Every structure is written in structure tokens, then in C-alpha cells.
Amino acid sequence: MTWPVALAGAVACGAGGALVPALVRRLPEPPHEPPVEGEPPKPAYADLGARPQLLPLAVVSSAAVGTSLGALLGWDWWLLLLWPLVPVGVLLAWVDWHTRLLPRVVVLPATAYALAFGLVRWPLTGDHAELLRGIVALLAVRTLFWLLWRVRQAGMGFGDVRLSALLGLVLGYAGWAEVVVGLYAAFLGFALPFLLLAVVRRDRGLMRRSHPFGPFLVAGAWVGLLVGSPVATALGY
């Protein structure tokens, strides 16, 4: 029975989600840059973390994701990696959606934690394949996003490159099917709304502007973890 794990995931991740507003308020402000023409100025993190809808949104979304991961995995050591990252993903999605920024002070420590988890797990299990796959996926996914950022055709920032490394590592631990499905879901969820908006507005330049990709990356990673393996099985891989 997986319902006790699902319940534990709801409690643990919901509690982590309750910390998100305070963590957002404590984020250091980035260096001041002139606002981009046609875009609203960036709100202060203190104001962004104080918005009343953030607390219930962070708690409910974190609890829902934690529940789904608990139900999927059962009592598994991987939850020690995934559950702490759930409220981190919610925080990053919220901040990026409103600021088009993904703070490195959050992304880089989360990546270090995920890498440390793999390094600790390797000698305990004696299986180096997971760690190797995670590192290769990190490098492959980060390189892909770096190239997209470099040619500046995807409307993404360098914060997305950093976040892609974290998600590539975590999905890589799970398997290649999770990596592929997670990336596909992220790009599909990101591209379709903005493509439709560009068509409606008849503005091709809309697709070249900076857009908040972080929420779609986080959601895509969740989808990859949940259905990556079943999708690969259904396709005969």
C-alpha cells in the first residue's frame, strides 16, 4: 500500500511549501538593470513573497507533487532527494513567472545537493550506473540549453541553462525515458501557448523575447518522473 507514503509526501512537501513565501522574501536582489522596453519592472522579492496567494498556492502545489511522488515510488531512498526539491521547484516557478529570473542562490545549492545525493548513494548501493547516467544527462541537457540560449532563438535566459542542469541530473538518475519525456513536456507546454499568442497577435517577434521558461521546466520534470517509464514502455522501448 502506498497511501501512507503519499500522505507523508503531502505533509512533508506541504510543510516545505509553507516556507516558500519567507524564502522568497529573503532572496538577495539582483544587480539593478534598466527595464526592458515594453516589459513591466521587476517586483522586489520582498513584495513578491508577501503576496497573499503565494502561501496557499505553494502549500497545495507542493503537497500535490509530494503526494504523487510518494504514491509512485513508495518508501524509497529517492524521496530523500525528490521531496526536498519539490518546494524548491515551486519557489523557482513562482519567482521566474513574475520576474523572468531564476536565482542562482537557489539553483546552484539545489544542484550541489542532488549531485551529493548521487555521490553518497553510489557507494551504498554499489551501482555506479545511476550516478553516471545522471552526470551524462546533466551535461547533455545543459549543453542543449546553452546552445539554445546562445543562438537566442528560444526566448530563454541563462537561468534556464542552470536550472536545466539540475533537472537533467535528477531526471537522469531516474532514467533516459524520464529525461526525454520531461524535456518534451517542458518544451511542448512552453511553446504552444506562446505560439498561439504569436499567431493571434500576428507578432513573430514574440517568440524571440524572454519568457518565463522555469515553470514549464519544473512541470515537465514532474511529468517526466511520473510517466516517463510508462510512455517508453507503451512505445516499445
Short mmCIF file of C-alpha atoms in Angstrom, two decimals:
data_model
loop_
_atom_site.label_atom_id
_atom_site.label_comp_id
_atom_site.label_asym_id
_atom_site.label_seq_id
_atom_site.Cartn_x
_atom_site.Cartn_y
_atom_site.Cartn_z
CA MET A 1 0.00 0.00 0.00
CA THR A 2 1.36 3.39 -1.00
CA TRP A 3 -1.18 5.67 0.70
CA PRO A 4 0.97 6.15 3.85
CA VAL A 5 3.85 7.31 1.66
CA ALA A 6 1.56 9.56 -0.34
CA LEU A 7 0.25 11.07 2.90
CA ALA A 8 3.80 11.54 4.19
CA GLY A 9 4.67 13.27 0.91
CA ALA A 10 1.71 15.61 1.27
CA VAL A 11 2.74 16.55 4.82
CA ALA A 12 6.47 16.86 4.18
CA CYS A 13 6.23 18.79 0.93
CA GLY A 14 3.29 20.86 2.12
CA ALA A 15 5.37 21.92 5.12
CA GLY A 16 8.21 22.81 2.79
CA GLY A 17 5.80 24.78 0.64
CA ALA A 18 4.76 26.80 3.69
CA LEU A 19 8.35 28.08 3.89
CA VAL A 20 8.36 29.35 0.30
CA PRO A 21 7.00 32.87 0.98
CA ALA A 22 9.61 33.54 3.67
CA LEU A 23 12.37 32.20 1.42
CA VAL A 24 11.26 34.38 -1.48
CA ARG A 25 11.31 37.46 0.77
CA ARG A 26 14.89 36.63 1.81
CA LEU A 27 16.27 36.31 -1.71
CA PRO A 28 19.01 38.84 -2.47
CA GLU A 29 18.03 41.35 -5.10
CA PRO A 30 19.95 41.07 -8.40
CA PRO A 31 22.11 43.96 -9.64
CA HIS A 32 19.95 46.78 -10.93
CA GLU A 33 19.47 46.79 -14.67
CA PRO A 34 17.36 49.15 -16.77
CA PRO A 35 13.94 47.63 -17.55
CA VAL A 36 13.44 46.05 -20.95
CA GLU A 37 11.30 48.18 -23.23
CA GLY A 38 7.70 47.00 -23.25
CA GLU A 39 8.07 44.88 -20.09
CA PRO A 40 6.98 45.81 -16.55
CA PRO A 41 9.70 46.46 -13.97
CA LYS A 42 10.77 43.57 -11.79
CA PRO A 43 8.91 43.44 -8.46
CA ALA A 44 11.00 43.33 -5.31
CA TYR A 45 11.40 39.86 -3.84
CA ALA A 46 10.11 41.17 -0.50
CA ASP A 47 6.86 42.21 -2.20
CA LEU A 48 6.68 39.05 -4.29
CA GLY A 49 6.99 36.85 -1.21
CA ALA A 50 4.33 38.84 0.63
CA ARG A 51 1.59 38.31 -1.94
CA PRO A 52 -1.29 36.57 -0.14
CA GLN A 53 -1.93 33.96 -2.84
CA LEU A 54 1.60 32.57 -2.63
CA LEU A 55 1.22 30.68 0.66
CA PRO A 56 -1.84 28.58 -0.28
CA LEU A 57 -0.53 28.07 -3.80
CA ALA A 58 2.88 26.88 -2.55
CA VAL A 59 1.42 24.60 0.11
CA VAL A 60 -1.20 22.99 -2.15
CA SER A 61 1.05 22.54 -5.17
CA SER A 62 3.95 21.20 -3.09
CA ALA A 63 1.65 18.80 -1.25
CA ALA A 64 0.12 17.58 -4.51
CA VAL A 65 3.50 16.89 -6.10
CA GLY A 66 4.82 15.24 -2.93
CA THR A 67 1.74 13.03 -2.81
CA SER A 68 2.16 11.93 -6.42
CA LEU A 69 5.84 11.11 -5.95
CA GLY A 70 5.13 9.14 -2.77
CA ALA A 71 2.38 7.18 -4.49
CA LEU A 72 4.68 6.50 -7.45
CA LEU A 73 7.80 5.39 -5.58
CA GLY A 74 6.56 4.02 -2.27
CA TRP A 75 9.10 4.02 0.55
CA ASP A 76 12.25 4.66 -1.45
CA TRP A 77 15.54 6.43 -0.75
CA TRP A 78 14.94 8.59 -3.82
CA LEU A 79 12.32 10.50 -1.87
CA LEU A 80 15.15 11.98 0.22
CA LEU A 81 16.26 13.69 -2.98
CA LEU A 82 12.91 14.48 -4.57
CA TRP A 83 10.80 15.69 -1.64
CA PRO A 84 13.20 18.48 -0.58
CA LEU A 85 13.39 19.65 -4.19
CA VAL A 86 9.61 19.98 -4.54
CA PRO A 87 9.22 23.31 -2.67
CA VAL A 88 12.43 24.49 -4.34
CA GLY A 89 10.78 23.90 -7.72
CA VAL A 90 7.64 25.74 -6.60
CA LEU A 91 9.74 28.69 -5.42
CA LEU A 92 11.64 28.87 -8.68
CA ALA A 93 8.49 28.60 -10.77
CA TRP A 94 6.83 31.42 -8.82
CA VAL A 95 9.83 33.73 -8.98
CA ASP A 96 10.55 33.09 -12.65
CA TRP A 97 6.91 33.59 -13.65
CA HIS A 98 6.86 37.04 -12.09
CA THR A 99 10.43 38.22 -12.69
CA ARG A 100 11.87 36.11 -15.56
CA LEU A 101 14.76 35.35 -13.21
CA LEU A 102 15.93 32.09 -11.65
CA PRO A 103 18.14 32.99 -8.67
CA ARG A 104 21.45 31.15 -8.73
CA VAL A 105 21.48 31.28 -4.91
CA VAL A 106 18.69 28.69 -5.09
CA VAL A 107 19.54 26.72 -8.23
CA LEU A 108 23.22 26.07 -7.57
CA PRO A 109 22.86 24.73 -3.98
CA ALA A 110 19.98 22.52 -5.14
CA THR A 111 22.19 21.14 -7.90
CA ALA A 112 25.01 20.53 -5.42
CA TYR A 113 22.57 18.69 -3.14
CA ALA A 114 21.37 16.47 -5.99
CA LEU A 115 24.94 15.68 -7.00
CA ALA A 116 25.95 14.95 -3.39
CA PHE A 117 22.98 12.60 -3.07
CA GLY A 118 24.16 10.61 -6.07
CA LEU A 119 27.73 10.50 -4.78
CA VAL A 120 26.57 9.21 -1.39
CA ARG A 121 24.15 6.69 -2.89
CA TRP A 122 26.77 5.20 -5.22
CA PRO A 123 28.97 3.51 -2.57
CA LEU A 124 25.91 2.50 -0.56
CA THR A 125 24.32 0.64 -3.47
CA GLY A 126 27.48 -0.34 -5.35
CA ASP A 127 25.73 0.73 -8.58
CA HIS A 128 27.56 3.46 -10.46
CA ALA A 129 25.18 3.41 -13.45
CA GLU A 130 22.67 5.83 -11.89
CA LEU A 131 25.32 8.39 -11.00
CA LEU A 132 26.98 8.13 -14.40
CA ARG A 133 23.65 8.45 -16.21
CA GLY A 134 22.72 11.48 -14.11
CA ILE A 135 26.01 13.26 -14.83
CA VAL A 136 25.81 12.49 -18.56
CA ALA A 137 22.21 13.74 -18.64
CA LEU A 138 23.25 16.91 -16.78
CA LEU A 139 25.96 17.63 -19.33
CA ALA A 140 23.78 16.78 -22.32
CA VAL A 141 20.75 18.79 -21.21
CA ARG A 142 22.80 21.76 -20.08
CA THR A 143 24.68 21.79 -23.39
CA LEU A 144 21.39 21.76 -25.30
CA PHE A 145 20.02 24.67 -23.31
CA TRP A 146 23.30 26.57 -23.56
CA LEU A 147 23.12 26.30 -27.33
CA LEU A 148 19.51 27.48 -27.35
CA TRP A 149 20.46 30.40 -25.10
CA ARG A 150 23.49 31.18 -27.24
CA VAL A 151 21.58 31.46 -30.50
CA ARG A 152 18.84 33.39 -28.62
CA GLN A 153 16.01 31.92 -30.63
CA ALA A 154 14.13 30.32 -27.75
CA GLY A 155 13.46 33.43 -25.68
CA MET A 156 15.19 31.99 -22.62
CA GLY A 157 17.75 33.32 -20.18
CA PHE A 158 20.88 31.82 -18.66
CA GLY A 159 18.96 30.95 -15.51
CA ASP A 160 17.14 28.36 -17.59
CA VAL A 161 20.52 26.87 -18.52
CA ARG A 162 21.41 26.48 -14.84
CA LEU A 163 18.03 25.01 -14.00
CA SER A 164 18.24 22.57 -16.90
CA ALA A 165 21.43 21.14 -15.39
CA LEU A 166 19.66 20.42 -12.09
CA LEU A 167 16.66 18.83 -13.76
CA GLY A 168 18.82 16.88 -16.20
CA LEU A 169 20.74 15.42 -13.27
CA VAL A 170 17.62 14.44 -11.32
CA LEU A 171 15.81 13.00 -14.33
CA GLY A 172 18.99 11.25 -15.41
CA TYR A 173 19.12 9.41 -12.11
CA ALA A 174 15.63 8.10 -12.85
CA GLY A 175 16.31 7.04 -16.44
CA TRP A 176 16.63 8.20 -20.03
CA ALA A 177 12.90 7.86 -20.66
CA GLU A 178 12.28 10.35 -17.85
CA VAL A 179 14.81 12.76 -19.37
CA VAL A 180 13.25 12.65 -22.84
CA VAL A 181 9.63 12.83 -21.68
CA GLY A 182 10.44 15.57 -19.16
CA LEU A 183 12.14 17.76 -21.78
CA TYR A 184 9.46 17.10 -24.36
CA ALA A 185 6.70 18.03 -21.89
CA ALA A 186 8.54 21.21 -20.91
CA PHE A 187 9.06 22.39 -24.48
CA LEU A 188 5.53 21.46 -25.50
CA GLY A 189 3.98 23.23 -22.53
CA PHE A 190 6.18 26.27 -23.13
CA ALA A 191 5.90 26.59 -26.90
CA LEU A 192 2.21 26.03 -27.53
CA PRO A 193 0.77 28.94 -25.50
CA PHE A 194 3.29 31.47 -26.82
CA LEU A 195 2.97 30.14 -30.37
CA LEU A 196 -0.80 30.56 -30.23
CA LEU A 197 -0.37 34.03 -28.75
CA ALA A 198 2.07 34.96 -31.53
CA VAL A 199 -0.41 33.75 -34.14
CA VAL A 200 -3.30 35.63 -32.57
CA ARG A 201 -1.26 38.83 -32.27
CA ARG A 202 0.48 38.25 -35.63
CA ASP A 203 3.78 39.05 -33.96
CA ARG A 204 6.69 36.72 -34.83
CA GLY A 205 8.99 38.66 -32.57
CA LEU A 206 7.04 37.42 -29.58
CA MET A 207 8.78 34.04 -29.83
CA ARG A 208 12.20 35.69 -29.63
CA ARG A 209 11.52 37.66 -26.47
CA SER A 210 12.37 36.50 -22.99
CA HIS A 211 9.64 34.39 -21.42
CA PRO A 212 9.44 32.55 -18.09
CA PHE A 213 10.55 29.04 -19.05
CA GLY A 214 11.31 27.89 -15.49
CA PRO A 215 7.72 26.93 -14.55
CA PHE A 216 7.47 24.74 -17.64
CA LEU A 217 10.82 23.10 -16.93
CA VAL A 218 9.73 22.27 -13.39
CA ALA A 219 6.35 20.96 -14.54
CA GLY A 220 7.98 18.98 -17.34
CA ALA A 221 10.38 17.32 -14.90
CA TRP A 222 7.43 16.29 -12.75
CA VAL A 223 5.67 14.82 -15.79
CA GLY A 224 8.86 13.00 -16.78
CA LEU A 225 9.18 11.40 -13.36
CA LEU A 226 5.54 10.32 -13.31
CA VAL A 227 5.03 8.99 -16.82
CA GLY A 228 8.47 8.71 -18.45
CA SER A 229 8.81 4.99 -17.89
CA PRO A 230 5.18 4.10 -18.84
CA VAL A 231 5.46 6.18 -22.02
CA ALA A 232 8.68 4.41 -23.01
CA THR A 233 7.06 1.04 -22.33
CA ALA A 234 3.98 1.98 -24.36
CA LEU A 235 6.23 2.95 -27.28
CA GLY A 236 8.12 -0.32 -27.06
CA TYR A 237 11.41 0.99 -25.66
#
